[in-house]
XYZ file of C-alpha atoms in Angstrom:
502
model
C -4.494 35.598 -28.428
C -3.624 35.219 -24.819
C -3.682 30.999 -23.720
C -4.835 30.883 -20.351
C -4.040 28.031 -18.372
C -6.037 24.784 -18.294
C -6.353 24.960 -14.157
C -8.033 28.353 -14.412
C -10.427 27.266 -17.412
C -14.110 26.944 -15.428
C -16.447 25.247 -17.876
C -20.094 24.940 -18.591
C -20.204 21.595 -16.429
C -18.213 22.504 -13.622
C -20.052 25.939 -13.041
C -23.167 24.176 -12.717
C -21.662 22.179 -10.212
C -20.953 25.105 -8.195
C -23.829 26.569 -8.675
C -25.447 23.228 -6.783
C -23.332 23.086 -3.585
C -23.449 26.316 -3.020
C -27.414 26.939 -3.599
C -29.856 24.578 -1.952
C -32.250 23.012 -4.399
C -35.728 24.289 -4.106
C -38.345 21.949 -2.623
C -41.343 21.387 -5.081
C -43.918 21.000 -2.111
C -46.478 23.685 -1.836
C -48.662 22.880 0.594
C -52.012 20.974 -0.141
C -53.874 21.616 -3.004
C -57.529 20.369 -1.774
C -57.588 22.448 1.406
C -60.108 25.614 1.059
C -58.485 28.973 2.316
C -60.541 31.823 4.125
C -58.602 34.102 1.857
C -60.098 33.043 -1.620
C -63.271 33.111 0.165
C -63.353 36.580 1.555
C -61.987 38.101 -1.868
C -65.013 36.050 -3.340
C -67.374 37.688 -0.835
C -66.003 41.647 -0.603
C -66.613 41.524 -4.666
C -70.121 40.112 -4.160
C -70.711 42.994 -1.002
C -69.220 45.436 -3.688
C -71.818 44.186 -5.997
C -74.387 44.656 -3.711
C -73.440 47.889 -2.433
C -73.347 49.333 -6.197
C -77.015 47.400 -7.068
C -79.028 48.580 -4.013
C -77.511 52.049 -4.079
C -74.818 53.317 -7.039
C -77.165 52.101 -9.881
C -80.411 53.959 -9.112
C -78.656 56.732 -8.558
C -76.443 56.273 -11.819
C -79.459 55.333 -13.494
C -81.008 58.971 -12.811
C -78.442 61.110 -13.416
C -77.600 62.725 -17.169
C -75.966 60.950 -19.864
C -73.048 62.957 -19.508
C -72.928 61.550 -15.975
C -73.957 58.179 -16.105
C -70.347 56.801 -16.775
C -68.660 59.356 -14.262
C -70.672 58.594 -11.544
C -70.712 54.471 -12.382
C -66.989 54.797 -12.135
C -66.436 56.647 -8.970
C -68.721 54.205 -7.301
C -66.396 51.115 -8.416
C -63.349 53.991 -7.472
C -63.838 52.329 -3.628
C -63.441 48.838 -4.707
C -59.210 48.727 -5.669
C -58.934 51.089 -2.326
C -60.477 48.533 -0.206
C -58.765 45.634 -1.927
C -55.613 47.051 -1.424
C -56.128 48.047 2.001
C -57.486 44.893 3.039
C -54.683 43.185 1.733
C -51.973 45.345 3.462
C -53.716 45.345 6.850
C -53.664 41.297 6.540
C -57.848 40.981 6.669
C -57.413 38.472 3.809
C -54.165 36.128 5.289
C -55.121 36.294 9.042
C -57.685 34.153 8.987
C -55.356 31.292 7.822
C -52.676 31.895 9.796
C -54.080 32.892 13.103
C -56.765 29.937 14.151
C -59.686 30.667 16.180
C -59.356 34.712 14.712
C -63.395 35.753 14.026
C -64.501 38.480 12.114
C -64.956 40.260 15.595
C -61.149 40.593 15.353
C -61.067 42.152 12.234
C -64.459 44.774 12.670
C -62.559 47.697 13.484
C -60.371 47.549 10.358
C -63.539 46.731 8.115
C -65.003 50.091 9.046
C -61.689 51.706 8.820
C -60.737 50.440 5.391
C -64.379 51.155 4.160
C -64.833 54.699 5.296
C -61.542 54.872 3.380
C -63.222 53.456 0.448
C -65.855 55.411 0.343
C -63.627 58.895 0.370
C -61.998 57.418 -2.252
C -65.317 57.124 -4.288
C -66.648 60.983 -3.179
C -63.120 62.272 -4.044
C -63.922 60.343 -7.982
C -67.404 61.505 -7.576
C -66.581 64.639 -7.247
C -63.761 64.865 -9.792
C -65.935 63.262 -12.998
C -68.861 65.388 -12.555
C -67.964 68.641 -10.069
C -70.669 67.292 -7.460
C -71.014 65.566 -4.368
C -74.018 63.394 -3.404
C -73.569 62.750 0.541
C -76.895 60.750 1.169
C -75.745 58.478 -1.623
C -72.151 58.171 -0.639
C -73.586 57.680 3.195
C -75.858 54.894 2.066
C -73.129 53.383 -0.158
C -70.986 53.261 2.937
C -73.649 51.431 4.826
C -74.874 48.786 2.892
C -71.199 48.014 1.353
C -70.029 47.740 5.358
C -72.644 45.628 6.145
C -72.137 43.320 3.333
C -68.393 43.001 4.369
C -68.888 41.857 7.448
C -72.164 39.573 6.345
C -70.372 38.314 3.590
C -66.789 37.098 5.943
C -69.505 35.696 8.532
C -71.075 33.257 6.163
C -67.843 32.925 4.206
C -65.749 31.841 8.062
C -68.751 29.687 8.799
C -69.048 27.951 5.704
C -65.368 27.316 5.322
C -65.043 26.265 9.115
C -67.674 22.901 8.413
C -66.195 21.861 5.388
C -63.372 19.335 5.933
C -61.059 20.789 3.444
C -60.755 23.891 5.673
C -58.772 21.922 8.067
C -55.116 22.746 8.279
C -52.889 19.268 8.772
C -50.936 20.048 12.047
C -47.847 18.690 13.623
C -46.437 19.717 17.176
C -42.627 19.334 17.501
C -41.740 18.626 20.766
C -43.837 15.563 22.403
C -43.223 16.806 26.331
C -45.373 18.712 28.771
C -45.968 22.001 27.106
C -46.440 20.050 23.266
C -48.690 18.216 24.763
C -50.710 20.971 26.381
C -50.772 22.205 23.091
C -51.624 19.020 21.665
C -54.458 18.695 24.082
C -56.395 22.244 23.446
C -56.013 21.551 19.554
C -57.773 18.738 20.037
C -60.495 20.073 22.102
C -61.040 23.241 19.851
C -62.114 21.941 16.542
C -63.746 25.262 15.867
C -60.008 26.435 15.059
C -59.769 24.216 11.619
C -56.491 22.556 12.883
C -56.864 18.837 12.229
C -53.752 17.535 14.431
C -51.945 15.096 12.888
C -49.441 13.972 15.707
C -45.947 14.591 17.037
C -42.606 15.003 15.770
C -39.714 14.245 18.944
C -36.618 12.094 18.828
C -37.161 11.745 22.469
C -41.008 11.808 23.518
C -42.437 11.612 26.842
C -45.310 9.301 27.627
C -48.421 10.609 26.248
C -51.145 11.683 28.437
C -54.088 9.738 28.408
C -56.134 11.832 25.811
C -53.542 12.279 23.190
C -53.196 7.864 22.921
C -54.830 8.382 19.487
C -52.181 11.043 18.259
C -49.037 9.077 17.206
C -45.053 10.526 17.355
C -44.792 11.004 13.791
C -40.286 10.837 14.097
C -37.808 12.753 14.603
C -36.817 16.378 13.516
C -34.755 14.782 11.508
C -37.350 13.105 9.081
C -39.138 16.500 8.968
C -39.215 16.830 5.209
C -40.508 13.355 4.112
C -42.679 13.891 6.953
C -44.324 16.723 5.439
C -44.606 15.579 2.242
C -46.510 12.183 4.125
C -48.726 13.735 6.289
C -49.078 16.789 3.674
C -48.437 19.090 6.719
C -49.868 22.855 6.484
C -48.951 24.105 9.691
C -46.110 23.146 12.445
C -46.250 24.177 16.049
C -42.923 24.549 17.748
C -43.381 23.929 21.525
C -40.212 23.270 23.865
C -38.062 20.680 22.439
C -34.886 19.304 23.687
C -33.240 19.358 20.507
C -30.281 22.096 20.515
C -31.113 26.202 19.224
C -29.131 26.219 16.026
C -30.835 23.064 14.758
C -33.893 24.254 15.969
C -33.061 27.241 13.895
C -32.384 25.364 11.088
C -35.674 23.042 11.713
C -37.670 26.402 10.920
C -36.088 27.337 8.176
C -36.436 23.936 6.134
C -40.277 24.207 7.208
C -40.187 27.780 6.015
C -38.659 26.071 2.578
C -41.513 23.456 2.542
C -44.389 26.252 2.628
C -45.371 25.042 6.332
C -46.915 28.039 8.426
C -44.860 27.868 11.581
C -46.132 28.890 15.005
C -43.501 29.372 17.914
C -43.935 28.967 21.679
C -42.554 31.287 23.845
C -40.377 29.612 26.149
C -41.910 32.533 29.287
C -45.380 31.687 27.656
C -47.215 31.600 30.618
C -46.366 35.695 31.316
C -47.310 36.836 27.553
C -50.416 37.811 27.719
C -53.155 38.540 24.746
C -52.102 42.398 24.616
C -48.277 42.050 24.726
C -46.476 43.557 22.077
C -43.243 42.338 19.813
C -40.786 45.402 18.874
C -37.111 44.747 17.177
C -33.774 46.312 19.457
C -31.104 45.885 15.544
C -33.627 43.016 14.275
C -33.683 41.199 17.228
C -37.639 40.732 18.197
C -38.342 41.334 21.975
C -42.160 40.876 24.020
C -43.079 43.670 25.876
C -44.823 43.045 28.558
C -47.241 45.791 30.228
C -46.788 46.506 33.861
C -48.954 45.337 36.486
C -50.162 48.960 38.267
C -53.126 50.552 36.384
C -53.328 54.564 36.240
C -56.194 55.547 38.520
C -57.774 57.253 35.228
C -58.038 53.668 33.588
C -59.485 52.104 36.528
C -62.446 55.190 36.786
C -62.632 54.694 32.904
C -63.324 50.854 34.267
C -65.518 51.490 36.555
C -67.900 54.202 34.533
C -67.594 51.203 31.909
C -69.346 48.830 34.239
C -71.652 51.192 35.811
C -73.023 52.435 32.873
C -73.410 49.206 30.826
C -74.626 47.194 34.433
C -77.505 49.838 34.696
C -78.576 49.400 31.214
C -78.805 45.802 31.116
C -80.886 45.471 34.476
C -83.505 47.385 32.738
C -83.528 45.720 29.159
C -83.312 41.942 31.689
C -85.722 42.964 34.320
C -88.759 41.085 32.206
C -86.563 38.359 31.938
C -85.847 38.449 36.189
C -89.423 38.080 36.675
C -89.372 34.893 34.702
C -86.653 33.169 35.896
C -87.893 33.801 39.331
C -91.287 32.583 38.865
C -90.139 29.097 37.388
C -87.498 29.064 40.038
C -90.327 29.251 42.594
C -92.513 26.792 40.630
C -89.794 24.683 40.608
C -88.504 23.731 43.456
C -88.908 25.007 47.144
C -85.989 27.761 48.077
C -84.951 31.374 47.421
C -84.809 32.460 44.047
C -81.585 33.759 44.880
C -78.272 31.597 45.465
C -75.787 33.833 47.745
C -72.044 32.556 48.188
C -69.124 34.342 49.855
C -66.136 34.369 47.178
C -63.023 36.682 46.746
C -62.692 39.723 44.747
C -59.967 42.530 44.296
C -57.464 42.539 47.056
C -58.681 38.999 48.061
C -61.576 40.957 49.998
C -64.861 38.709 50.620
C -68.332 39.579 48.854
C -71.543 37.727 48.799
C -71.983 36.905 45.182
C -75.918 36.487 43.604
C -77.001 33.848 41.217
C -79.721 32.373 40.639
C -80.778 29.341 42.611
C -79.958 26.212 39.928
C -79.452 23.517 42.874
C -81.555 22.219 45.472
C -81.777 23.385 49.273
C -78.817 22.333 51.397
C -76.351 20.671 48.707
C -73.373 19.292 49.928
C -70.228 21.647 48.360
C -67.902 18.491 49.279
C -68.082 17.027 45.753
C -66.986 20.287 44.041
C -63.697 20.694 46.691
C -63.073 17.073 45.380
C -63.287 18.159 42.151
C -61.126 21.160 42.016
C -58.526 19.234 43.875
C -58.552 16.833 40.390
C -58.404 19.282 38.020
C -56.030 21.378 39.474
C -53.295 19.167 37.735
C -52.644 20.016 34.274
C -52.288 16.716 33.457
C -56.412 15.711 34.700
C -58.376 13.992 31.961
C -61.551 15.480 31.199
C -64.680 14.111 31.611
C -66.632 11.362 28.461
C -68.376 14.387 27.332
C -64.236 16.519 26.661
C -65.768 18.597 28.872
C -63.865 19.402 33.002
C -67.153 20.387 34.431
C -68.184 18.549 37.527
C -71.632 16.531 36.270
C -74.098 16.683 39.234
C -77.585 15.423 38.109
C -78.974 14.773 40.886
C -78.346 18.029 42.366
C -79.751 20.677 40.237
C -83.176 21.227 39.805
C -84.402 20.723 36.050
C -85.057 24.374 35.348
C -82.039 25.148 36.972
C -80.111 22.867 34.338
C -81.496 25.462 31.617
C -80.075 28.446 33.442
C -76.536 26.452 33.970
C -76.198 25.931 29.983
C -77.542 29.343 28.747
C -75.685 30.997 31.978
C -78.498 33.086 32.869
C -77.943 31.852 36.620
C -75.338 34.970 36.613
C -77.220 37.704 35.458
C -77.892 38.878 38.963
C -74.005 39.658 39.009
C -75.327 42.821 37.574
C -76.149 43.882 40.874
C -72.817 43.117 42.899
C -71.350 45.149 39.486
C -73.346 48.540 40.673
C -72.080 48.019 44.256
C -68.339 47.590 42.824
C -67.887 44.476 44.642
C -67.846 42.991 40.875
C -66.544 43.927 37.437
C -67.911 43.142 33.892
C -64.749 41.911 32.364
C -62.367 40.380 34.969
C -61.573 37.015 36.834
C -63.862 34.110 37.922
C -64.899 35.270 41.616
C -63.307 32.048 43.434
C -64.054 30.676 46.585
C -61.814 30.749 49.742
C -61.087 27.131 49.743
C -59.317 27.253 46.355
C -57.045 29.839 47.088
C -55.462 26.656 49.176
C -53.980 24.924 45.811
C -53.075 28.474 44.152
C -49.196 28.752 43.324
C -47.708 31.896 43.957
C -48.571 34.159 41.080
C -52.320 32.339 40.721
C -52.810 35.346 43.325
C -52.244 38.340 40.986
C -55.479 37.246 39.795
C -56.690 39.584 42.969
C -54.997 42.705 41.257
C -58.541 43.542 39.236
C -62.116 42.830 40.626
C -63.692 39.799 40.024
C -65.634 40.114 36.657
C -68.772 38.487 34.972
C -67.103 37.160 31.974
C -63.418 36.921 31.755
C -60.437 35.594 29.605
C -60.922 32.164 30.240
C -64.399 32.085 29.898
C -64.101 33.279 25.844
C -60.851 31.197 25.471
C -61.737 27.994 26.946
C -64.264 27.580 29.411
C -65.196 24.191 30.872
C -62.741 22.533 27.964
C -59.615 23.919 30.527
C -58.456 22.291 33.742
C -58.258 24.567 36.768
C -55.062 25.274 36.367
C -54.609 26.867 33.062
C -58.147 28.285 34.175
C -56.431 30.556 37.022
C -53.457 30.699 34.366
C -55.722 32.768 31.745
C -56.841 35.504 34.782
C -53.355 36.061 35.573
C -52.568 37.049 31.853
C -56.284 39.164 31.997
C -55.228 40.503 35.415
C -51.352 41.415 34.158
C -52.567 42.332 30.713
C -55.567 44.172 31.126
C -56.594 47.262 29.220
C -60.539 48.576 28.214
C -59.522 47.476 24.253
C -59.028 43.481 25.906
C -62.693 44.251 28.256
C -64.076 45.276 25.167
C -62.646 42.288 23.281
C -63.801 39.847 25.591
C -67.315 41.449 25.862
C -67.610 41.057 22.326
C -66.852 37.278 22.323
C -68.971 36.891 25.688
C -72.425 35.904 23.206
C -70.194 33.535 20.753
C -68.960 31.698 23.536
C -72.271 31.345 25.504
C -73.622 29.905 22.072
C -70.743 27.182 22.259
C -72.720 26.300 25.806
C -70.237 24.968 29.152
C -70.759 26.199 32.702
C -68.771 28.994 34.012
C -69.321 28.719 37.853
């Protein structure tokens, strides 16, 4: 028997003691346990569209087939539901929703259809294997209704979730300077993004803007996990901070520990626009950003884009036209048209149409005032959160209407058909703002002027001017007919939220 000496003997004791400084103890936070998730609802309503789907259309036709067919055709039916599950659950549609705020089930509509014509080969494919037949009006139906429940089902389910106060995700910024507090800011003007902001986390803070008073610095970076566990954090923005990389580095990775989502900054965040893309050169993640010139086959594709949509909504609107221009006329004395020279592609000067929503011969000195204010980033907004220039006494009462529903810019339609105008692009601005543009504020003039733009689904009248011009630069750097389509698509949501977009 070979006696080994007493130095080399490791025992029970003093291997568990290894095993502790080497391994890090795992934290037993988890997150909140009150706080409602879009995920468990949209699992809860894709089984109750599945439901649906197999009551309005599988059982009938179940129900009338043979005995010997009744269980082969019930079970290709419910042969769609693990496809879509699992599909849904690889393409993100059920963790998105949590992780990305303000994401609406807009975003996700293209992979819904996807995943559910995918489904619903997966079900003829069964079909057709149990019993040797096909049935393509029943499969086409099945399709239809289960597809319209999916979508029906994640709007109510994203509504629902969005007014209760448990959907709310406790948020923290780290890094209490100009950009954090930018951040800070739209957070707190956006509730319909379920982030409840909880304050700041900075060892060395600058002084808070005047609308952020209420939002306290929480500590330092170095109090981060007691922090969490106080404020029972769910998600922790990372703006610029002057703490050094590697603790930053290892400030992400405790929160990562902790079960804290973690959203990053990008120090060049002003250039990354909503379509840039993040690819890996040996692990290492890089933005790609597109580049500014435009094939002259994307720009026709544009333009047959506007033509075509511009001439089909001046017929379906040409009722409403004669309306508006009849209580315009009733109204007050005037044109029914208002006609304003502003700036479009190349900077070149066209006379934009609206209609009238101010009286005759309104001073314009109020709104130069105005811009000059809110050009700052750091401008307060007005007692209603709103930076929108409040002019009673100015616009006529109908006119007031046409502001807040933003019919006063349907007659854009027309400078869209001459090509002065674009459906999707920048705000057309006037000549007397160009004065307080900074240099790249002017590659806003790389696209024509557009109808509805970025800023006008992103923020609106809840932006200064600033980050205003700073949201057509990314449209006018980043733009592609998928982002026109995109922003078409959010166009009605955002007119529903109301806010002026002259």
């Amino acid at each position: 028997m070979v006696d080994w000496p007493q130095a080399d003997t490791i025992t029970f004791e003093s291997a568990t003691d290894l095993a502790d400084r080497r391994v890090p103890r795992r934290r037993r936070y988890s997150g909140r346990t009150d706080r409602i998730t879009a995920r468990d609802l949209f699992i809860a309503a894709d089984c109750l569209a599945f439901l649906a789907a197999y009551l309005v259309v599988a059982l009938p036709y179940t129900s009338a087939a043979t005995a010997g067919h009744r269980f082969g055709d019930a079970f290709a039916f419910w042969a769609a539901a693990p496809v879509w599950f699992l599909g849904a659950k690889i393409a993100g549609l059920y963790d998105r929703a949590d992780q990305h705020p303000g994401h609406s089930t807009l975003d996700d509509l293209g992979r819904i259809f996807q995943l559910s014509i995918v489904a619903v080969w997966a079900s003829a494919i069964a079909l057709w294997l149990s019993t040797g037949s096909e049935n393509v009006p029943a499969e086409l139906s099945f399709w239809a209704v289960m597809a319209t429940c999916l979508v029906a089902g994640r709007v109510v389910a994203r509504t629902a979730v969005r007014r209760h106060a448990g959907f709310a995700q406790n948020t923290i910024i780290i890094g209490a300077g100009e950009v954090g507090q930018l951040v800070g800011r739209k957070i707190a003007q956006h509730p319909e993004f379920g982030l409840r902001l909880v304050g700041f986390v900075d060892a060395d803070p600058k002084e808070m803007r005047g609308d952020l008073r209420d939002f306290p610095v929480l500590g330092s970076p170095t109090d981060m996990e007691s922090l969490v566990r106080r404020h029972q954090v769910d998600r922790a923005i990372v703006a610029f901070s002057n703490d050094h990389h590697d603790l930053l580095v290892e400030l992400v990775g405790e929160l990562r520990e902790l079960n804290v989502q973690i959203d990053l900054v990008p120090r060049l965040f002003e250039a990354v626009g909503p379509v840039a893309g993040l690819h890996l050169v040996e692990g290492m993640p890089l933005v790609g950003l597109p580049p500014l010139q435009h094939s002259r086959i994307a720009r026709g594709a544009k333009r047959a884009f506007d033509v075509v949509l511009a001439s089909v909504a001046l017929v379906l609107v040409s009722p409403l036209f004669a309306y508006v221009a009849l209580r315009i006329k009733r109204d007050s004395s005037g044109p029914v048209f208002f006609r304003q020279e502003r700036l479009g592609e190349g900077q070149r000067p066209f006379t934009v149409l609206k209609f009238r929503t101010m009286f005759i011969d309104t001073d314009d000195a109020p709104h130069r005032d105005y811009i000059r204010k809110i050009m700052d980033s750091g401008a307060l907004p007005n007692e209603n959160s709103l930076y929108k220039l409040e002019r009673p006494n100015d616009i006529t009462p109908f006119g007031l209407w046409l502001r807040r529903t933003s019919i006063d810019e349907l007659p854009q339609l027309l400078n869209v058909l001459r090509g002065e105008m674009s459906l999707v692009g920048p705000r057309p601005c006037l000549s007397y703002e160009t004065e307080l543009f900074e240099p790249h504020h002017f590659h806003r003039f790389l696209v024509p002027a557009g109808m509805t733009g970025l800023w006008q689904v992103a923020a609106r009248a809840h932006a200064t001017m600033k980050e205003a011009l700073d949201l057509d630069v990314a449209y006018a750097r980043n733009w592609s007919l998928g982002l026109d389509l995109w922003v078409l698509a959010r166009t009605p949501l955002s007119l529903l939220r109301g806010g002026d977009t002259t």
